[in-house]
CSV table of C-alpha atoms and ligand atoms in Angstrom, one decimal:
chain,number,residue,atom,x,y,z
X,1,MET,CA,-29.2,6.6,-16.2
X,2,PRO,CA,-26.0,8.6,-15.6
X,3,ASP,CA,-23.3,8.3,-18.3
X,4,ILE,CA,-20.5,7.8,-15.7
X,5,CYS,CA,-20.4,6.8,-12.1
X,6,ILE,CA,-17.1,7.5,-10.3
X,7,VAL,CA,-16.6,5.4,-7.2
X,8,GLY,CA,-14.3,7.4,-4.9
X,9,ALA,CA,-13.9,11.2,-5.0
X,10,GLY,CA,-10.4,11.3,-3.5
X,11,PRO,CA,-7.9,13.6,-5.3
X,12,VAL,CA,-7.9,11.4,-8.4
X,13,GLY,CA,-11.6,10.7,-8.7
X,14,ALA,CA,-12.5,14.3,-7.9
X,15,THR,CA,-10.1,15.5,-10.6
X,16,LEU,CA,-11.8,13.4,-13.2
X,17,ALA,CA,-15.3,14.5,-12.0
X,18,LEU,CA,-14.2,18.2,-12.2
X,19,SER,CA,-12.6,17.8,-15.6
X,20,LEU,CA,-15.9,16.4,-16.9
X,21,ALA,CA,-18.0,19.2,-15.4
X,22,ASP,CA,-18.5,21.2,-18.6
X,23,GLU,CA,-18.7,18.3,-21.1
X,24,GLY,CA,-22.4,18.0,-21.1
X,25,LEU,CA,-22.3,14.5,-19.6
X,26,ASP,CA,-24.4,13.1,-16.7
X,27,VAL,CA,-21.7,12.3,-14.1
X,28,VAL,CA,-22.3,11.1,-10.5
X,29,ALA,CA,-19.5,10.6,-8.0
X,30,LEU,CA,-19.9,8.5,-4.8
X,31,ASP,CA,-17.6,8.7,-1.8
X,32,ALA,CA,-17.6,6.8,1.4
X,33,ARG,CA,-16.4,9.8,3.5
X,34,ALA,CA,-18.8,12.3,5.0
X,35,GLN,CA,-19.1,15.7,3.3
X,36,GLY,CA,-16.2,18.0,4.4
X,37,ALA,CA,-14.2,15.0,5.9
X,38,THR,CA,-11.0,13.6,4.7
X,39,LEU,CA,-9.5,10.3,5.8
X,40,ARG,CA,-5.9,11.2,5.2
X,41,GLY,CA,-5.6,14.7,6.7
X,42,ASP,CA,-2.0,14.4,7.8
X,43,ARG,CA,-0.6,13.1,4.5
X,44,SER,CA,1.4,15.2,2.0
X,45,LEU,CA,1.5,14.5,-1.7
X,46,ALA,CA,4.5,15.0,-4.0
X,47,LEU,CA,3.2,16.8,-7.1
X,48,SER,CA,5.2,17.2,-10.3
X,49,HIS,CA,5.1,20.2,-12.5
X,50,GLY,CA,2.8,18.3,-14.9
X,51,ALA,CA,0.3,17.8,-12.0
X,52,ARG,CA,0.4,21.6,-11.3
X,53,LEU,CA,-0.5,22.2,-14.9
X,54,ILE,CA,-3.6,20.0,-14.6
X,55,PHE,CA,-4.7,21.8,-11.5
X,56,GLU,CA,-4.1,25.1,-13.1
X,57,ARG,CA,-6.4,24.2,-16.0
X,58,LEU,CA,-9.1,23.1,-13.6
X,59,GLY,CA,-8.9,26.4,-11.7
X,60,VAL,CA,-7.9,24.6,-8.4
X,61,TRP,CA,-4.2,25.7,-8.2
X,62,ARG,CA,-4.8,29.3,-7.3
X,63,ALA,CA,-7.1,28.4,-4.4
X,64,LEU,CA,-4.5,25.9,-3.2
X,65,GLU,CA,-1.7,28.3,-3.4
X,66,ALA,CA,-3.7,30.9,-1.4
X,67,THR,CA,-4.1,28.4,1.5
X,68,PRO,CA,-1.4,29.1,4.0
X,69,GLY,CA,1.2,26.3,4.2
X,70,ALA,CA,-0.7,24.1,1.6
X,71,VAL,CA,2.0,24.3,-1.2
X,72,THR,CA,5.8,24.1,-0.7
X,73,PRO,CA,7.9,24.4,-3.9
X,74,ILE,CA,10.9,22.1,-4.2
X,75,GLU,CA,13.5,24.2,-5.9
X,76,ARG,CA,16.6,21.9,-5.6
X,77,ILE,CA,17.1,18.2,-4.8
X,78,ASP,CA,20.4,17.0,-3.4
X,79,VAL,CA,21.0,13.4,-4.2
X,80,SER,CA,23.8,11.6,-2.4
X,81,GLN,CA,24.9,8.3,-0.7
X,82,ALA,CA,26.3,7.8,2.7
X,83,GLY,CA,29.7,5.9,2.6
X,84,GLY,CA,30.1,6.2,-1.1
X,85,PHE,CA,31.2,8.8,-3.7
X,86,GLY,CA,28.9,10.5,-6.2
X,87,SER,CA,26.2,13.1,-5.7
X,88,ALA,CA,24.0,15.2,-7.9
X,89,LEU,CA,22.2,18.5,-7.4
X,90,LEU,CA,19.0,18.7,-9.5
X,91,GLU,CA,17.9,22.3,-9.9
X,92,ALA,CA,14.7,23.9,-11.3
X,93,SER,CA,16.8,26.3,-13.3
X,94,ASP,CA,18.3,23.2,-15.2
X,95,VAL,CA,14.9,22.7,-16.8
X,96,GLY,CA,13.8,26.4,-16.9
X,97,LEU,CA,10.9,25.9,-14.4
X,98,PRO,CA,10.0,27.8,-11.2
X,99,ALA,CA,10.1,24.5,-9.2
X,100,LEU,CA,11.1,20.8,-9.6
X,101,GLY,CA,7.9,19.8,-7.9
X,102,TYR,CA,5.6,20.7,-5.0
X,103,VAL,CA,4.8,19.2,-1.6
X,104,VAL,CA,1.0,19.6,-1.2
X,105,SER,CA,-1.2,19.0,1.8
X,106,TYR,CA,-3.7,16.2,1.0
X,107,LEU,CA,-6.3,17.9,3.2
X,108,ALA,CA,-5.9,21.3,1.4
X,109,LEU,CA,-6.1,19.7,-2.0
X,110,GLN,CA,-9.1,17.6,-1.1
X,111,GLU,CA,-10.9,20.7,0.3
X,112,ALA,CA,-10.0,22.8,-2.9
X,113,LEU,CA,-11.3,20.0,-5.1
X,114,ASP,CA,-14.5,19.5,-3.0
X,115,ALA,CA,-15.2,23.3,-3.2
X,116,ALA,CA,-14.6,23.4,-6.9
X,117,LEU,CA,-17.0,20.4,-7.5
X,118,GLU,CA,-19.7,22.1,-5.5
X,119,ARG,CA,-19.2,25.4,-7.4
X,120,ALA,CA,-19.4,23.5,-10.7
X,121,GLY,CA,-22.6,21.8,-9.6
X,122,VAL,CA,-21.2,18.2,-10.0
X,123,ASP,CA,-23.4,15.5,-8.4
X,124,VAL,CA,-21.2,14.2,-5.6
X,125,ARG,CA,-22.9,12.0,-3.1
X,126,TYR,CA,-20.9,11.7,0.2
X,127,GLY,CA,-21.4,9.1,2.9
X,128,LYS,CA,-22.0,6.5,0.1
X,129,PRO,CA,-19.5,3.6,0.5
X,130,VAL,CA,-19.8,1.2,-2.5
X,131,ASP,CA,-19.7,-2.5,-1.6
X,132,ARG,CA,-19.3,-3.8,-5.2
X,133,ILE,CA,-19.9,-3.1,-8.8
X,134,GLU,CA,-21.9,-5.5,-11.0
X,135,ALA,CA,-21.3,-5.3,-14.8
X,136,THR,CA,-23.1,-6.6,-17.8
X,137,PRO,CA,-22.1,-5.8,-21.5
X,138,SER,CA,-24.5,-2.9,-21.5
X,139,LEU,CA,-24.1,-1.2,-18.1
X,140,ALA,CA,-22.3,-1.2,-14.7
X,141,THR,CA,-24.1,-0.9,-11.4
X,142,ALA,CA,-22.5,0.4,-8.2
X,143,ILE,CA,-24.2,-1.1,-5.2
X,144,ALA,CA,-23.8,1.2,-2.1
X,145,SER,CA,-24.0,-0.2,1.4
X,146,GLY,CA,-27.6,-0.1,2.3
X,147,GLY,CA,-28.5,-1.5,-1.1
X,148,GLU,CA,-28.9,1.6,-3.3
X,149,ARG,CA,-28.0,0.8,-6.9
X,150,ILE,CA,-26.6,3.4,-9.3
X,151,ALA,CA,-26.3,2.1,-12.9
X,152,ALA,CA,-24.2,3.9,-15.6
X,153,ARG,CA,-22.7,3.3,-19.0
X,154,LEU,CA,-19.2,3.4,-17.4
X,155,ALA,CA,-18.1,2.9,-13.8
X,156,VAL,CA,-14.7,4.4,-12.9
X,157,VAL,CA,-13.1,3.0,-9.8
X,158,ALA,CA,-11.0,5.6,-7.9
X,159,ASP,CA,-11.4,4.2,-4.4
X,160,GLY,CA,-7.6,4.1,-3.7
X,161,THR,CA,-7.5,0.3,-3.4
X,162,GLY,CA,-9.5,-1.3,-6.2
X,163,ALA,CA,-11.5,-3.1,-3.6
X,164,ALA,CA,-14.8,-2.1,-5.1
X,165,CYS,CA,-14.2,-3.9,-8.4
X,166,ASP,CA,-14.1,-7.7,-8.5
X,167,GLY,CA,-13.5,-8.3,-12.2
X,168,ILE,CA,-10.0,-6.9,-12.2
X,169,GLU,CA,-7.0,-9.0,-11.3
X,170,ARG,CA,-4.4,-7.3,-9.1
X,171,VAL,CA,-0.7,-8.2,-9.0
X,172,ARG,CA,1.0,-7.6,-5.7
X,173,HIS,CA,4.8,-7.4,-5.0
X,174,ASP,CA,5.9,-7.0,-1.4
X,175,TYR,CA,9.3,-5.3,-1.2
X,176,GLY,CA,9.8,-6.6,2.4
X,177,GLN,CA,10.6,-3.0,3.5
X,178,VAL,CA,8.8,-0.5,5.7
X,179,ALA,CA,8.5,3.2,5.3
X,180,VAL,CA,8.9,5.2,8.4
X,181,ILE,CA,7.5,8.7,7.9
X,182,GLY,CA,7.2,11.8,10.1
X,183,LYS,CA,8.2,15.4,10.4
X,184,VAL,CA,11.5,17.0,11.4
X,185,GLU,CA,12.5,20.5,12.1
X,186,THR,CA,15.8,22.2,11.2
X,187,ALA,CA,17.5,25.2,12.8
X,188,LYS,CA,18.0,26.9,9.4
X,189,PRO,CA,15.1,27.4,6.9
X,190,HIS,CA,14.9,24.7,4.2
X,191,ALA,CA,14.9,27.3,1.3
X,192,GLY,CA,13.2,24.8,-1.0
X,193,LEU,CA,16.0,22.2,-0.8
X,194,ALA,CA,14.9,18.5,-0.7
X,195,TYR,CA,17.3,15.6,-0.1
X,196,GLU,CA,17.4,12.0,-1.3
X,197,ARG,CA,20.1,10.2,0.7
X,198,PHE,CA,21.0,6.6,0.2
X,199,THR,CA,22.2,5.1,3.6
X,200,PRO,CA,23.2,1.6,4.7
X,201,ASP,CA,19.8,1.2,6.3
X,202,GLY,CA,17.8,2.4,3.2
X,203,PRO,CA,17.1,5.6,1.3
X,204,ILE,CA,15.8,8.7,3.2
X,205,ALA,CA,13.9,11.5,1.5
X,206,LEU,CA,13.6,14.9,3.2
X,207,LEU,CA,10.9,17.0,1.5
X,208,PRO,CA,10.3,20.6,2.5
X,209,GLU,CA,6.8,21.0,3.9
X,210,GLY,CA,5.7,24.4,5.2
X,211,ALA,CA,8.3,25.5,7.7
X,212,HIS,CA,9.7,22.0,8.4
X,213,TYR,CA,10.7,18.8,6.5
X,214,GLY,CA,8.6,15.6,6.0
X,215,PHE,CA,10.8,12.5,5.9
X,216,VAL,CA,10.3,9.0,4.4
X,217,TRP,CA,12.9,6.5,5.5
X,218,THR,CA,12.8,3.1,3.9
X,219,LEU,CA,14.0,0.4,6.3
X,220,SER,CA,13.9,-3.3,6.8
X,221,PRO,CA,11.0,-4.3,9.1
X,222,ALA,CA,13.4,-5.0,12.0
X,223,HIS,CA,15.2,-1.7,11.6
X,224,ALA,CA,11.9,0.1,11.3
X,225,GLN,CA,10.7,-1.4,14.6
X,226,GLU,CA,13.9,-0.3,16.2
X,227,ALA,CA,13.6,3.3,14.8
X,228,LEU,CA,10.0,3.6,15.9
X,229,ALA,CA,10.9,2.5,19.4
X,230,LEU,CA,13.5,5.3,19.9
X,231,ASP,CA,12.5,8.4,21.8
X,232,ASP,CA,12.4,11.6,19.7
X,233,ASP,CA,15.8,12.8,20.6
X,234,ALA,CA,17.5,9.5,19.9
X,235,PHE,CA,15.6,9.3,16.5
X,236,VAL,CA,16.8,12.8,15.5
X,237,ALA,CA,20.3,11.8,16.4
X,238,ARG,CA,20.1,8.6,14.3
X,239,LEU,CA,18.7,10.6,11.3
X,240,ALA,CA,21.4,13.3,11.7
X,241,ALA,CA,24.1,10.6,11.8
X,242,ARG,CA,22.9,9.2,8.4
X,243,PHE,CA,23.1,12.7,6.9
X,244,GLY,CA,26.6,13.4,8.1
X,245,ARG,CA,27.8,16.8,7.1
X,246,ARG,CA,25.1,17.3,4.5
X,247,ARG,CA,22.5,18.5,7.0
X,248,THR,CA,23.7,19.1,10.6
X,249,ASP,CA,20.9,21.1,12.0
X,250,LEU,CA,18.0,18.6,12.6
X,251,THR,CA,16.4,19.6,15.9
X,252,ARG,CA,13.1,18.1,16.6
X,253,THR,CA,10.8,15.3,15.3
X,254,TRP,CA,7.2,14.4,15.6
X,255,GLY,CA,4.4,12.3,14.0
X,256,ARG,CA,6.4,9.1,13.4
X,257,LYS,CA,4.5,6.2,11.9
X,258,SER,CA,5.1,3.4,9.4
X,259,PHE,CA,3.6,1.4,6.6
X,260,PRO,CA,4.7,-1.6,4.6
X,261,LEU,CA,6.0,-1.0,1.1
X,262,VAL,CA,4.3,-2.9,-1.7
X,263,MET,CA,3.7,-2.4,-5.4
X,264,GLU,CA,0.2,-3.4,-6.6
X,265,PHE,CA,-1.2,-2.9,-10.0
X,266,ALA,CA,-4.4,-3.9,-11.8
X,267,ARG,CA,-3.8,-6.2,-14.9
X,268,PRO,CA,-5.4,-4.9,-17.0
X,269,ALA,CA,-6.9,-1.8,-15.5
X,270,VAL,CA,-10.1,-2.2,-17.5
X,271,ALA,CA,-12.9,-4.8,-17.4
X,272,THR,CA,-16.5,-5.0,-18.7
X,273,ARG,CA,-17.9,-1.4,-18.3
X,274,ILE,CA,-15.3,-0.7,-15.6
X,275,VAL,CA,-12.0,1.2,-15.5
X,276,ALA,CA,-9.7,1.6,-12.5
X,277,ILE,CA,-7.6,4.8,-12.1
X,278,GLY,CA,-5.3,6.4,-9.5
X,279,ASN,CA,-4.1,4.1,-6.6
X,280,ALA,CA,-6.9,1.7,-7.6
X,281,SER,CA,-5.0,1.1,-10.8
X,282,GLN,CA,-1.5,1.2,-9.4
X,283,THR,CA,0.0,1.7,-5.9
X,284,LEU,CA,3.8,2.4,-6.2
X,285,HIS,CA,6.8,2.5,-3.8
X,286,PRO,CA,7.3,6.1,-2.8
X,287,ILE,CA,11.0,6.2,-3.8
X,288,ALA,CA,10.4,8.4,-6.9
X,289,GLY,CA,7.3,10.3,-5.7
X,290,GLN,CA,5.6,9.1,-8.9
X,291,GLY,CA,2.4,7.4,-7.6
X,292,PHE,CA,0.0,10.3,-7.3
X,293,ASN,CA,1.2,12.0,-10.4
X,294,LEU,CA,0.7,8.8,-12.4
X,295,GLY,CA,-2.8,8.5,-11.0
X,296,LEU,CA,-3.6,12.1,-11.9
X,297,ARG,CA,-2.5,11.4,-15.5
X,298,ASP,CA,-4.9,8.4,-15.5
X,299,ALA,CA,-7.7,10.8,-14.7
X,300,TRP,CA,-6.6,13.3,-17.3
X,301,ASP,CA,-6.2,10.7,-20.1
X,302,LEU,CA,-9.5,9.1,-19.2
X,303,LYS,CA,-11.2,12.5,-19.5
X,304,ARG,CA,-9.6,13.0,-23.0
X,305,THR,CA,-10.8,9.5,-24.1
X,306,ILE,CA,-14.3,10.1,-22.7
X,307,VAL,CA,-14.6,13.5,-24.5
X,308,ALA,CA,-13.4,12.0,-27.7
X,309,SER,CA,-16.1,9.2,-27.5
X,310,ALA,CA,-19.7,9.4,-28.6
X,311,ARG,CA,-22.1,9.1,-25.6
X,312,ASP,CA,-23.3,5.6,-26.7
X,313,ASP,CA,-19.7,4.4,-26.9
X,314,LEU,CA,-18.9,5.2,-23.2
X,315,GLY,CA,-17.9,2.0,-21.5
X,316,THR,CA,-17.8,-0.1,-24.7
X,317,PRO,CA,-14.8,-2.5,-25.2
X,318,ALA,CA,-13.5,-0.3,-28.0
X,319,MET,CA,-13.6,2.8,-25.8
X,320,LEU,CA,-11.9,1.0,-22.9
X,321,ALA,CA,-9.3,-0.5,-25.2
X,322,SER,CA,-8.5,3.0,-26.6
X,323,TYR,CA,-8.0,4.3,-23.0
X,324,ALA,CA,-5.8,1.4,-22.0
X,325,MET,CA,-3.7,1.9,-25.2
X,326,ARG,CA,-3.3,5.6,-24.5
X,327,ARG,CA,-2.2,4.9,-20.9
X,328,ARG,CA,0.1,2.0,-21.7
X,329,PRO,CA,3.5,3.8,-22.2
X,330,ASP,CA,3.2,6.2,-19.3
X,331,ARG,CA,1.7,3.6,-16.9
X,332,TRP,CA,4.2,0.8,-17.6
X,333,GLY,CA,7.0,3.4,-17.8
X,334,GLY,CA,6.1,4.7,-14.3
X,335,ILE,CA,5.8,1.2,-12.8
X,336,ALA,CA,9.1,0.1,-14.4
X,337,LEU,CA,11.0,3.3,-13.4
X,338,THR,CA,9.8,3.1,-9.8
X,339,HIS,CA,10.6,-0.7,-9.6
X,340,GLY,CA,14.0,-0.2,-11.2
X,341,LEU,CA,14.9,2.7,-8.8
X,342,VAL,CA,13.9,0.5,-5.8
X,343,HIS,CA,16.4,-2.1,-7.0
X,344,LEU,CA,19.2,0.3,-7.9
X,345,PHE,CA,18.8,2.6,-4.9
X,346,GLY,CA,16.7,0.7,-2.4
X,347,THR,CA,19.5,-1.6,-1.3
X,348,ASP,CA,23.0,-0.9,0.0
X,349,LEU,CA,25.0,-3.8,-1.2
X,350,PRO,CA,28.6,-2.7,-1.8
X,351,LEU,CA,28.3,-4.0,-5.4
X,352,VAL,CA,25.4,-1.5,-6.0
X,353,ARG,CA,27.1,1.4,-4.2
X,354,TRP,CA,29.8,1.7,-6.8
X,355,PRO,CA,27.6,1.8,-10.0
X,356,ARG,CA,25.2,4.1,-8.2
X,357,GLY,CA,28.1,6.5,-7.4
X,358,VAL,CA,29.1,6.4,-11.1
X,359,GLY,CA,25.4,7.0,-12.1
X,360,LEU,CA,25.1,10.0,-9.7
X,361,ALA,CA,28.5,11.5,-10.8
X,362,LEU,CA,27.5,11.1,-14.5
X,363,LEU,CA,24.0,12.6,-13.8
X,364,ASP,CA,25.7,15.6,-12.2
X,365,ALA,CA,28.4,16.0,-14.9
X,366,ILE,CA,26.4,15.6,-18.1
X,367,PRO,CA,23.8,18.4,-18.4
X,368,PRO,CA,21.6,16.6,-21.1
X,369,LEU,CA,21.4,13.4,-19.0
X,370,LYS,CA,20.6,15.5,-15.9
X,371,LYS,CA,18.0,17.4,-17.9
X,372,SER,CA,16.3,14.2,-19.3
X,373,PHE,CA,16.3,12.5,-15.9
X,374,THR,CA,14.8,15.6,-14.3
X,375,ARG,CA,12.2,16.0,-17.0
X,376,ALA,CA,11.2,12.3,-16.6
X,377,MET,CA,10.6,12.9,-12.9
X,378,LEU,CA,8.7,16.2,-13.6
X,379,PHE,CA,6.4,15.1,-16.3
X,380,GLY,CA,6.3,11.3,-16.2
X,381,ALA,CA,8.4,8.5,-17.7
A,1,FAD,C1,0.3,5.0,3.8
A,1,FAD,C2,0.5,5.8,2.5
A,1,FAD,C3,1.2,7.0,2.6
A,1,FAD,C4,1.4,7.7,1.5
A,1,FAD,N1,2.2,8.8,1.5
A,1,FAD,C5,2.4,9.6,0.4
A,1,FAD,C6,3.2,10.7,0.4
A,1,FAD,O1,3.8,11.1,1.4
A,1,FAD,N2,3.4,11.4,-0.8
A,1,FAD,C7,2.7,11.1,-1.9
A,1,FAD,O2,2.8,11.7,-3.0
A,1,FAD,N3,1.9,10.0,-2.0
A,1,FAD,C8,1.7,9.2,-0.8
A,1,FAD,N4,0.9,8.1,-0.9
A,1,FAD,C9,0.2,7.9,-2.1
A,1,FAD,C10,-1.0,8.8,-2.3
A,1,FAD,O3,-1.7,8.8,-1.0
A,1,FAD,C11,-1.9,8.3,-3.4
A,1,FAD,O4,-1.2,8.3,-4.6
A,1,FAD,C12,-3.2,9.2,-3.5
A,1,FAD,O5,-3.8,9.3,-2.3
A,1,FAD,C13,-4.0,8.5,-4.6
A,1,FAD,O6,-5.2,9.2,-4.7
A,1,FAD,P1,-6.6,8.4,-5.1
A,1,FAD,O7,-7.6,9.5,-5.3
A,1,FAD,O8,-6.3,7.4,-6.1
A,1,FAD,O9,-6.9,7.5,-3.8
A,1,FAD,P2,-7.2,7.9,-2.3
A,1,FAD,O10,-6.5,9.2,-1.9
A,1,FAD,O11,-7.0,6.7,-1.5
A,1,FAD,O12,-8.8,8.3,-2.3
A,1,FAD,C14,-9.8,7.4,-2.4
A,1,FAD,C15,-11.2,8.0,-2.2
A,1,FAD,O13,-12.1,6.9,-2.4
A,1,FAD,C16,-13.0,6.9,-1.2
A,1,FAD,N5,-13.4,5.5,-1.1
A,1,FAD,C17,-12.7,4.5,-0.6
A,1,FAD,N6,-13.4,3.3,-0.7
A,1,FAD,C18,-14.6,3.6,-1.2
A,1,FAD,C19,-15.8,2.9,-1.5
A,1,FAD,N7,-15.8,1.5,-1.3
A,1,FAD,N8,-16.9,3.5,-1.9
A,1,FAD,C20,-16.8,4.9,-2.2
A,1,FAD,N9,-15.7,5.6,-1.9
A,1,FAD,C21,-14.6,5.0,-1.4
A,1,FAD,C22,-12.2,7.4,-0.1
A,1,FAD,O14,-13.1,8.0,0.9
A,1,FAD,C23,-11.3,8.5,-0.8
A,1,FAD,O15,-11.9,9.8,-0.8
A,1,FAD,C24,0.8,7.3,0.2
A,1,FAD,C25,0.0,6.2,0.2
A,1,FAD,C26,-0.1,5.4,1.3
A,1,FAD,C27,-0.9,4.1,1.3
């Protein structure tokens, strides 16, 4: 019987599997996708400096950086609001790091992780969607479509939704907002400069991605529908109008689509013989780019808890409680930080615009405050 069965070898599940490769444990990972395939090839992930350190330790970062266009460093972030005072420029040099974060291609990261898992000889079974997990006090059994049963001391759910585990309650909060995402080209190179701009319609993030920008614009459902219906030129004109003099050279857009913004989290993220990590544990609003980084730290802390446990203790209530305790401050801090930022920055009531301006002005004017804020975004709350 395997010690650990990981359901979902996406970026988070694969990171856990790889981190356990040399620990002398019997680990099996099951993924619904076919070998070499990825379901989210066009998505980019916002990685913190802390996430880079994890991938460096796993020997994945070098391969990723060597892939053309896979990693774009964010060197500065310009934070401002349309129609209000106050702005802040966060710079990597403020915290003595080469970059504030990185925009990484999901496809390239998944390929680098898959290749590393293969090199390390980890047992990854592709084309194995798991329908459900049954648990007893002594073991968890993943039941794949077609009926195959894989029993282990501990089942780790990293399927991106938590759909595979029944015993875990999920709390869902719908923000009633929609994210319109896509790509936009600029006449001048981005030079590693990202933007977070608060506009009357909702916040817009521009993230440097290869030679262009990726954008995430949070809108009400009605405004999102309207923005999606515009032709490309009219959409670029609307985006440019929201940026005013801050960025006047937006030229071309493509790849627009939308998704509803919700926060969902497992409460608690552990059940009998089961633990949920990554997006299966919490799905966050993209406003602070914290979701993937938090998921990655789930994987890293779970690895540390597993390695510190005796084999017979894997999946026991004591081991799961120890993991949950270790994750508590970071997990709830990340959820609260993101939720708080949505309320402070996700609306444009005049009453909010003024304190927000004060906040941004203070952030820019007080170096220790700016440094703590930047470090929280880089390494976690
Ligand atoms: C629409 C959308 C857009 C996003 N955009 C961004 C962005 O621009 N930047 C950013 O930083 N983050 C973004 N995110 C968040 C980011 O995608 C997640 O944080 C990240 O993908 C989480 O990784 P994960 O490994 O937990 O889950 P996933 O990436 O979802 O991976 C889950 C894996 O599990 C497998 N799987 C699923 N079901 C089963 C099953 N039943 N049995 C076996 N295997 C299964 C899948 O094939 C997949 O490989 C976005 C999220 C969404 C929903």
